[in-house]
mmCIF file of C-alpha atoms in Angstrom:
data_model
loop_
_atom_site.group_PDB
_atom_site.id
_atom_site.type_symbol
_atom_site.label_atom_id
_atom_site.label_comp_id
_atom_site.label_asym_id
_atom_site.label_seq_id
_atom_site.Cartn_x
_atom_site.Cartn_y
_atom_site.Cartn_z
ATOM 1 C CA UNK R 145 195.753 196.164 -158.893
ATOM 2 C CA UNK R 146 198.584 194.770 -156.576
ATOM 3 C CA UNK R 147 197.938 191.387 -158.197
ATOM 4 C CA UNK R 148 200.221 192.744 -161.098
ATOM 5 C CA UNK R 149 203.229 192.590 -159.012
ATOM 6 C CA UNK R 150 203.554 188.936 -158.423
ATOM 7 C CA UNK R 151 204.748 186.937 -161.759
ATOM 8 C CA UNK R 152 203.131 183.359 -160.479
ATOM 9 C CA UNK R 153 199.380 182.722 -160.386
ATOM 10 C CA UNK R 154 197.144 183.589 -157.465
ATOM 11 C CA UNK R 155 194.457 181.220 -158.946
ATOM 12 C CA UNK R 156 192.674 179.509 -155.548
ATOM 13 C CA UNK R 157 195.133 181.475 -153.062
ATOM 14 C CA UNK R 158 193.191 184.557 -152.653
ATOM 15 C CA UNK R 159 189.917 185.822 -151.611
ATOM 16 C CA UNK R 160 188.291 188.881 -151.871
ATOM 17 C CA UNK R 161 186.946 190.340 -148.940
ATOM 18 C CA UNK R 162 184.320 193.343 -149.173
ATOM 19 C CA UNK R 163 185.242 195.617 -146.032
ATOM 20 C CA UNK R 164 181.981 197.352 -145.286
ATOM 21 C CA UNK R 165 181.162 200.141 -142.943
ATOM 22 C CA UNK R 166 180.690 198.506 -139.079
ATOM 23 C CA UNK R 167 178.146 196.400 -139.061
ATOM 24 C CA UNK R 168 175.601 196.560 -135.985
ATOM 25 C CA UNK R 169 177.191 193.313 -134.581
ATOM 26 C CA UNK R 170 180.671 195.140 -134.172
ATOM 27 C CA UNK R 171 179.749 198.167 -132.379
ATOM 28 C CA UNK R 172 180.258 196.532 -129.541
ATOM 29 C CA UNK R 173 184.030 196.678 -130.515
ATOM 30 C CA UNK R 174 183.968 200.149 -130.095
ATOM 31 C CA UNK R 175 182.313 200.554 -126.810
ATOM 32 C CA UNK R 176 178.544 200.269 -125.510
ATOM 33 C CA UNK R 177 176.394 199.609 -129.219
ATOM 34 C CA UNK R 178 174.766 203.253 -129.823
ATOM 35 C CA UNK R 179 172.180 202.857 -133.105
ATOM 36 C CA UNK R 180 171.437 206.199 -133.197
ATOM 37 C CA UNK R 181 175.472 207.406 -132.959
ATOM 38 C CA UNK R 182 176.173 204.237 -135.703
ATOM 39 C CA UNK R 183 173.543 206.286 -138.232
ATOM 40 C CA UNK R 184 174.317 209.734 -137.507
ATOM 41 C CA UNK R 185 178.341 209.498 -137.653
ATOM 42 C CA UNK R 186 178.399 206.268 -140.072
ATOM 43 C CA UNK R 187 180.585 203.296 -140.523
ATOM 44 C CA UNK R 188 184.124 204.332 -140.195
ATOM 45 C CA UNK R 189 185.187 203.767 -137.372
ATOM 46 C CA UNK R 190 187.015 206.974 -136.782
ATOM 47 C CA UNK R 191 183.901 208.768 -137.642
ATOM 48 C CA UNK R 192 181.724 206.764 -134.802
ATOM 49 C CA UNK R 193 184.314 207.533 -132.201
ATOM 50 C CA UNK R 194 183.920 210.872 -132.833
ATOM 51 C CA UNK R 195 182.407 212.773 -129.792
ATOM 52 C CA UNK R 196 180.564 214.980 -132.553
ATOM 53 C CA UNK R 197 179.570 214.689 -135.768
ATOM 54 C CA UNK R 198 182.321 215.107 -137.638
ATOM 55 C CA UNK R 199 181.423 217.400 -140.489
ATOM 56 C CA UNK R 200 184.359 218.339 -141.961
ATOM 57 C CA UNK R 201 186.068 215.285 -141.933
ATOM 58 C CA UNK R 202 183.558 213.785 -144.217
ATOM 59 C CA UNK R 203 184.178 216.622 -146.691
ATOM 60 C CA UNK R 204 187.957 215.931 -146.152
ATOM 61 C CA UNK R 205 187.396 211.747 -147.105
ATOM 62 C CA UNK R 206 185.602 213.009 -150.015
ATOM 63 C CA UNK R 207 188.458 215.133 -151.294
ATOM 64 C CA UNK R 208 191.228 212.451 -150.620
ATOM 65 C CA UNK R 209 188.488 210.188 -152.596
ATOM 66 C CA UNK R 210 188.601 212.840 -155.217
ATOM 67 C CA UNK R 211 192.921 212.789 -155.683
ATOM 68 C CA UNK R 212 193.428 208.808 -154.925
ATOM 69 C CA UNK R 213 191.062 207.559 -156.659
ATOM 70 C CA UNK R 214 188.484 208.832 -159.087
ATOM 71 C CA UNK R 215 191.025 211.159 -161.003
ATOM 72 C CA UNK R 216 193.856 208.138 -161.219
ATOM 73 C CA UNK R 217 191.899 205.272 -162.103
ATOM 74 C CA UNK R 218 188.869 207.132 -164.130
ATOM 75 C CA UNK R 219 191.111 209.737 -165.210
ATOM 76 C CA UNK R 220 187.771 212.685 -164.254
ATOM 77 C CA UNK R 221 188.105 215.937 -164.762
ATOM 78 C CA UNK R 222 185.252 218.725 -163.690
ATOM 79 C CA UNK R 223 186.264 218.456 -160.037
ATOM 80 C CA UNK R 224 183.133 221.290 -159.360
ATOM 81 C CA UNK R 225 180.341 219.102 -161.503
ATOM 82 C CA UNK R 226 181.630 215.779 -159.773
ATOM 83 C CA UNK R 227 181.373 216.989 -156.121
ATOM 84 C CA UNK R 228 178.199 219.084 -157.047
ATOM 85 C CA UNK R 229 176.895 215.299 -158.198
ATOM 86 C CA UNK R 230 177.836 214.153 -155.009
ATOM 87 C CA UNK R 231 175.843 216.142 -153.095
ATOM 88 C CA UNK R 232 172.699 215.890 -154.817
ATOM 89 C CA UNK R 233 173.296 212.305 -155.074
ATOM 90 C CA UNK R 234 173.567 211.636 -151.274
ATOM 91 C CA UNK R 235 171.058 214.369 -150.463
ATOM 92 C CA UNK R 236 168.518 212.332 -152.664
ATOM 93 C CA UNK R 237 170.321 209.065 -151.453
ATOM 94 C CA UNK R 238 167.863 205.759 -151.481
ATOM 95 C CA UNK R 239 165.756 207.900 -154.182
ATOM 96 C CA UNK R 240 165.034 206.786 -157.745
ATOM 97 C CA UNK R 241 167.768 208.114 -160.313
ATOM 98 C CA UNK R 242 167.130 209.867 -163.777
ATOM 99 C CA UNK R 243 170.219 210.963 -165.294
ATOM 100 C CA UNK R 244 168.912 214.006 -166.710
ATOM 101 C CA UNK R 245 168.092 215.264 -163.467
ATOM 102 C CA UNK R 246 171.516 215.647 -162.484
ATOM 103 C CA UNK R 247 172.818 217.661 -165.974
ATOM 104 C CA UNK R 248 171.643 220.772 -165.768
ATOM 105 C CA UNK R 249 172.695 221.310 -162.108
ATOM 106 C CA UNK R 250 175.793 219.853 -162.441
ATOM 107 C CA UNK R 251 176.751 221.544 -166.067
ATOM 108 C CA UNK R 252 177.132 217.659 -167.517
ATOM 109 C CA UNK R 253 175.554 216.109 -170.661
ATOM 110 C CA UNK R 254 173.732 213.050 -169.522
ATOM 111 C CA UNK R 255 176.042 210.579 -170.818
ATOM 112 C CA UNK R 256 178.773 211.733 -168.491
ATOM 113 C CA UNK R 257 176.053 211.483 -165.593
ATOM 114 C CA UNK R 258 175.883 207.793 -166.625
ATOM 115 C CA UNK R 259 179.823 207.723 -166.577
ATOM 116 C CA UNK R 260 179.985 209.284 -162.928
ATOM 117 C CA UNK R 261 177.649 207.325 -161.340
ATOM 118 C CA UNK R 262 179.778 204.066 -162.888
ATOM 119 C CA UNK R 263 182.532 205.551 -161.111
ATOM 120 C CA UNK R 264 181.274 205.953 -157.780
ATOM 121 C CA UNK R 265 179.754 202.577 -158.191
ATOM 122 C CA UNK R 266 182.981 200.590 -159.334
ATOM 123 C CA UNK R 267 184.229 202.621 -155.848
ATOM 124 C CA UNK R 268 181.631 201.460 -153.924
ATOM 125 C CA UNK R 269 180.518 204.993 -152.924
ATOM 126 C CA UNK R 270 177.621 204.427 -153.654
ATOM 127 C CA UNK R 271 175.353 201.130 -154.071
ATOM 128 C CA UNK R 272 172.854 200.803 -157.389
ATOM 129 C CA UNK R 273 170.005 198.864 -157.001
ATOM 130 C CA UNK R 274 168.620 197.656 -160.100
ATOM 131 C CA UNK R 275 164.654 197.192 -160.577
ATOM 132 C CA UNK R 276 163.926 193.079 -159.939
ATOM 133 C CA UNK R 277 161.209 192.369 -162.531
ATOM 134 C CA UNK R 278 160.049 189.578 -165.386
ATOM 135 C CA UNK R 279 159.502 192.819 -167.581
ATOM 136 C CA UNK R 280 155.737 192.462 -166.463
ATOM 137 C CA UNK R 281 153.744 195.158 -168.250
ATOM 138 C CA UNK R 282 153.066 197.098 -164.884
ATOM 139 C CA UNK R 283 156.282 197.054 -163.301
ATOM 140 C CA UNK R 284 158.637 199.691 -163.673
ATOM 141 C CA UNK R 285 162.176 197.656 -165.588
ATOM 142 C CA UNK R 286 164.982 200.013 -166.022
ATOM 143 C CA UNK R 287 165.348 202.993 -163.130
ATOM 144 C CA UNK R 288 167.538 202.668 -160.265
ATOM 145 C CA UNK R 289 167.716 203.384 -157.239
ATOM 146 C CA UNK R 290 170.939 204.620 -155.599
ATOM 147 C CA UNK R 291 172.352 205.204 -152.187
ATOM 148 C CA UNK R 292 175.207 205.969 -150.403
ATOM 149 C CA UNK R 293 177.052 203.891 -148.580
ATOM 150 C CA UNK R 294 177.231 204.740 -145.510
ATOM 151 C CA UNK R 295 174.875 206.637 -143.295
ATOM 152 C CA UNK R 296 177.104 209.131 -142.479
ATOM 153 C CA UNK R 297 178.370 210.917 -145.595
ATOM 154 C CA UNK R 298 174.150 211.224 -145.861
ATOM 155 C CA UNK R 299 174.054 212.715 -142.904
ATOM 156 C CA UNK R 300 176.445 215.263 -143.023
ATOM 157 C CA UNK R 301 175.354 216.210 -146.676
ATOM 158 C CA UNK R 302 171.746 216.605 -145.901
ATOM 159 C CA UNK R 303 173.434 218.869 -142.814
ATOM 160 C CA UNK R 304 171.928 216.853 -140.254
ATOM 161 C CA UNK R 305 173.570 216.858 -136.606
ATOM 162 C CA UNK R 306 170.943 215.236 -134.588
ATOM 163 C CA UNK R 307 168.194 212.943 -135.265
ATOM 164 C CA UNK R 308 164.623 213.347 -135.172
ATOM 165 C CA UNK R 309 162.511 210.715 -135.332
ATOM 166 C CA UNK R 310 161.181 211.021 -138.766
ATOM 167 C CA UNK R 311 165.161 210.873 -139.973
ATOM 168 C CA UNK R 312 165.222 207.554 -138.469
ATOM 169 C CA UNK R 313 163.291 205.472 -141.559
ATOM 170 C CA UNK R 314 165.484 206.586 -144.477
ATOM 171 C CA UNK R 315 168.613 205.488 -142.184
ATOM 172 C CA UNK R 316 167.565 202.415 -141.245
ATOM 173 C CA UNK R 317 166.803 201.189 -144.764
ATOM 174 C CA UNK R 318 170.209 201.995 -145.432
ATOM 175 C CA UNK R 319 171.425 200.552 -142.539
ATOM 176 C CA UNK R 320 169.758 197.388 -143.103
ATOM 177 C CA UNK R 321 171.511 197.707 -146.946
ATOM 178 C CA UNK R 322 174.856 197.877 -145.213
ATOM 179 C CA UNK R 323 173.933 194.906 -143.033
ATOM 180 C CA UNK R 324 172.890 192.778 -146.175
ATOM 181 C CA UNK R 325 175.721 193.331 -148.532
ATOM 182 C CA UNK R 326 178.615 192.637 -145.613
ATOM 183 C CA UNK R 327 176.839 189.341 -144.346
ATOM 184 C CA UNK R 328 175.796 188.062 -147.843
ATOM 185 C CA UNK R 329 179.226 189.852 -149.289
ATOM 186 C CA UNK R 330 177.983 190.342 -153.054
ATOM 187 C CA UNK R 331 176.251 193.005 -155.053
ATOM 188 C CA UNK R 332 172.921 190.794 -155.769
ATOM 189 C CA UNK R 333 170.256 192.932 -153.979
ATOM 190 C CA UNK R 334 167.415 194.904 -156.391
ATOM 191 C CA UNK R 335 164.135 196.866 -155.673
ATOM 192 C CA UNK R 336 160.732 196.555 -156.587
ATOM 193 C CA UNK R 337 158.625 199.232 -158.187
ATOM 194 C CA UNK R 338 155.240 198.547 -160.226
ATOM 195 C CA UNK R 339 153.690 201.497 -161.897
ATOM 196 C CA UNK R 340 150.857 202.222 -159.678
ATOM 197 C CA UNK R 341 153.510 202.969 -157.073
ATOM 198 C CA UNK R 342 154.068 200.297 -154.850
ATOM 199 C CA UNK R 343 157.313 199.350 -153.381
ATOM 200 C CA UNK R 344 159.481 196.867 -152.304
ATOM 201 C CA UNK R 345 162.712 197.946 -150.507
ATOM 202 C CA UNK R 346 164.824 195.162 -151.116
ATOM 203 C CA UNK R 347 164.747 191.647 -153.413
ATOM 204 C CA UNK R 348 167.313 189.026 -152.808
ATOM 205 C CA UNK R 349 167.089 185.951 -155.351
ATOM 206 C CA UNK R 350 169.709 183.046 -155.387
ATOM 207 C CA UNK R 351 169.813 181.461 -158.170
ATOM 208 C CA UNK R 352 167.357 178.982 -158.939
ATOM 209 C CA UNK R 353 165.568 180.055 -155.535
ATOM 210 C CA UNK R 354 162.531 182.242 -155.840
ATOM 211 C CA UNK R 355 162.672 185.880 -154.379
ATOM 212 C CA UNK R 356 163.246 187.138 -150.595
ATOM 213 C CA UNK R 357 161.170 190.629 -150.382
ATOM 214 C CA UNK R 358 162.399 192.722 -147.787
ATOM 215 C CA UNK R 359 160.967 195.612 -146.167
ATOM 216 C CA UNK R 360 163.157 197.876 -144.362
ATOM 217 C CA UNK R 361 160.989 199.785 -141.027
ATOM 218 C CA UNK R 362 162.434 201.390 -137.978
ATOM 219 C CA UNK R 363 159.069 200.995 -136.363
ATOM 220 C CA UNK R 364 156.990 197.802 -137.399
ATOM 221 C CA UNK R 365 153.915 199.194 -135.351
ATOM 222 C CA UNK R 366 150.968 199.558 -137.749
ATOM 223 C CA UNK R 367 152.841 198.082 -140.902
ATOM 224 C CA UNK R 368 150.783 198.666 -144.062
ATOM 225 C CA UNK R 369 151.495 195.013 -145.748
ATOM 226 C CA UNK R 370 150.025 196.464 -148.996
ATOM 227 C CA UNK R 371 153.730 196.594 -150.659
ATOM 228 C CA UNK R 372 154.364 193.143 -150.122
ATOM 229 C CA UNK R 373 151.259 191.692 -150.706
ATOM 230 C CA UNK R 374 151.060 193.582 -153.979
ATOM 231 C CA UNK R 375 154.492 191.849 -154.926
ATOM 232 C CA UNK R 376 153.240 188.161 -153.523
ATOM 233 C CA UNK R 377 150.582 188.207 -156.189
ATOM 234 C CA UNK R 378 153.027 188.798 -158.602
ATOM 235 C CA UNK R 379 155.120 185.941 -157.763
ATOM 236 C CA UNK R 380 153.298 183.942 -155.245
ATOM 237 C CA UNK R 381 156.293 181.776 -154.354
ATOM 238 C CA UNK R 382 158.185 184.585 -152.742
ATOM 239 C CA UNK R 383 158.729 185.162 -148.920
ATOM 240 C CA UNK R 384 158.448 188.064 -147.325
ATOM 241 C CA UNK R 385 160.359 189.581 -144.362
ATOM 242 C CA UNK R 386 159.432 192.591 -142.713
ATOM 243 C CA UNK R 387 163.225 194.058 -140.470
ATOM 244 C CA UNK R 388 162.570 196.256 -137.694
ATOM 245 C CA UNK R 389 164.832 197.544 -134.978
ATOM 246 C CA UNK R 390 161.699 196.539 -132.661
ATOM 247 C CA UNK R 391 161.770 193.180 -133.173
ATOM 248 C CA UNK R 392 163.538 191.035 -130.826
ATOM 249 C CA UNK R 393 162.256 187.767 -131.618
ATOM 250 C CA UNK R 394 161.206 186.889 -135.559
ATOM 251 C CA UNK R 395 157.032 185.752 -135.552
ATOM 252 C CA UNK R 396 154.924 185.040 -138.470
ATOM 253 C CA UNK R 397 151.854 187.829 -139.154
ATOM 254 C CA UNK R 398 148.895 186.472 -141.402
ATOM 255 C CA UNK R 399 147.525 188.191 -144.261
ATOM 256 C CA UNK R 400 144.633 186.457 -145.217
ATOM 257 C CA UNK R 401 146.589 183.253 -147.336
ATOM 258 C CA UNK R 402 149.803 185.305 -146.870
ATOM 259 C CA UNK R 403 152.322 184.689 -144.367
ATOM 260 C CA UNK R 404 154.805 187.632 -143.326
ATOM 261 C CA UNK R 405 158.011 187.035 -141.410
ATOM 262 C CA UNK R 406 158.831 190.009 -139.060
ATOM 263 C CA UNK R 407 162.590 190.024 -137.966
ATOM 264 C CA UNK R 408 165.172 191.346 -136.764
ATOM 265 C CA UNK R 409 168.855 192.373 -138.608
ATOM 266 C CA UNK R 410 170.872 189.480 -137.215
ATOM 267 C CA UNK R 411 168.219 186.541 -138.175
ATOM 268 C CA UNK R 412 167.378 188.384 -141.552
ATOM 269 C CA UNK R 413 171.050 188.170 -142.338
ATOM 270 C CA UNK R 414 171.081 184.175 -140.865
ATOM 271 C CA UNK R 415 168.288 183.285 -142.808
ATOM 272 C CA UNK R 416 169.200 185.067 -146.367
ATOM 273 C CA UNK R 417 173.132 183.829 -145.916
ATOM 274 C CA UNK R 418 171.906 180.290 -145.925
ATOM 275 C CA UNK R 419 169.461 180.170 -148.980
#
């Protein structure tokens, strides 16, 4: 780090800043806010202000990502099985991860899996959300979820240059990721799973607070609460949010006993910041 160059202390003289792809609050830095350009093209701002989607130059970031940083700090070799890793990575991006998924394709051993997905994650290329659990007997305690970090690079790996409406659920949930992690600027977020299937996007817990359940939706019309309610009677001191890009104002919904808070990104982010 640059921190080695300077022989006095920088104890209580620094701060470290995470610099996330563009939040939705700064598009309007770059012109008129476009959702549907900020998920297609992604984050980076050259990338956004690109009049198409730039597919090459994504390759291109990769490959200067590649000489910079992963072989001079991690010292990788395998160029092939790393960017082959990549691609399935982002392709299945916001999926569940098994390592040994990924060997065979790739032509790795499963350990070295394990060591390339530290990599990108000490790069923050991509995030790793760990399972939130007690270790409950039916909830699933170990598997992770990954995802990209920015909506573009999945994009332009899946080969997608337009949206269709169905493409807009996955990139919302990892817009709404984005969102989280620059307002709340730490790596604390984790997923819920229990083995009959049901899922929680998101759980943020402070410490000594109990847990914020998140679901991610494009389209809150005809939300199935089952997810969350599943999770409340697991820990019945949680609260849940529901964050659509529908909502303009947040409102309460009843379930039975069970209150659900449907919001929007910027009072999500408001609310969790300040717990």
């Amino acid at each position: 780090a640059a921190t080695v160059k300077f022989r006095d202390s920088l104890v209580g003289r620094k701060a470290t800043v995470w610099l996330t792809p563009m939040t939705v609050g700064e598009l309007g830095a770059f012109g008129k806010p476009d959702l549907d350009r900020r998920m297609l093209h992604g984050g980076l701002p050259a990338f956004y202000l690109s009049a198409k989607a730039p597919r090459g130059e994504f390759q291109d970031w990769m490959d200067g990502f590649w000489a910079k940083d992963l072989t001079e700090l991690f010292r990788l070799e395998r160029r092939w099985s790393m960017q082959r890793f990549v691609e399935l990575l982002f392709g299945n991006s916001g999926g569940m991860f098994e390592a040994t998924a990924y060997a065979g394709p790739c032509e790795i051993s499963r350990g070295t899996v394990n060591h390339y997905l530290r990599a990108l994650e000490e790069t923050f290329v991509v995030h790793v959300l760990r399972p939130h659990t007690t270790r409950r007997a039916a909830e699933i305690v170990s598997a992770p979820k990954v995802y990209a970090f920015d909506t573009g690079f999945l994009t332009a790996f899946r080969g997608w240059t337009t949206l269709r409406q169905d493409d807009r659920g996955i990139l919302w949930e990892h817009l709404v990721l984005n969102e989280l992690y620059a307002h709340l600027q730490r790596r604390e977020l984790k997923y819920w799973r229990d083995k009959p299937g049901r899922e929680v996007d998101f759980v943020y817990t402070p410490p000594g607070r109990p847990p914020t359940a998140v679901e991610a939706k494009w389209s809150t019309g005809g939300f199935d609460a089952r997810n969350l309610l599943a999770f409340a009677a697991a820990y019945p001191r949680a609260s849940l949010r529901v964050v659509g890009q529908d909502v303009s104002r947040p409102y309460d919904h009843r379930e039975g006993d069970i209150t659900i808070r449907f919001t929007n990104l910027a009072a999500l982010c408001e609310d969790l910041v300040k717990l």
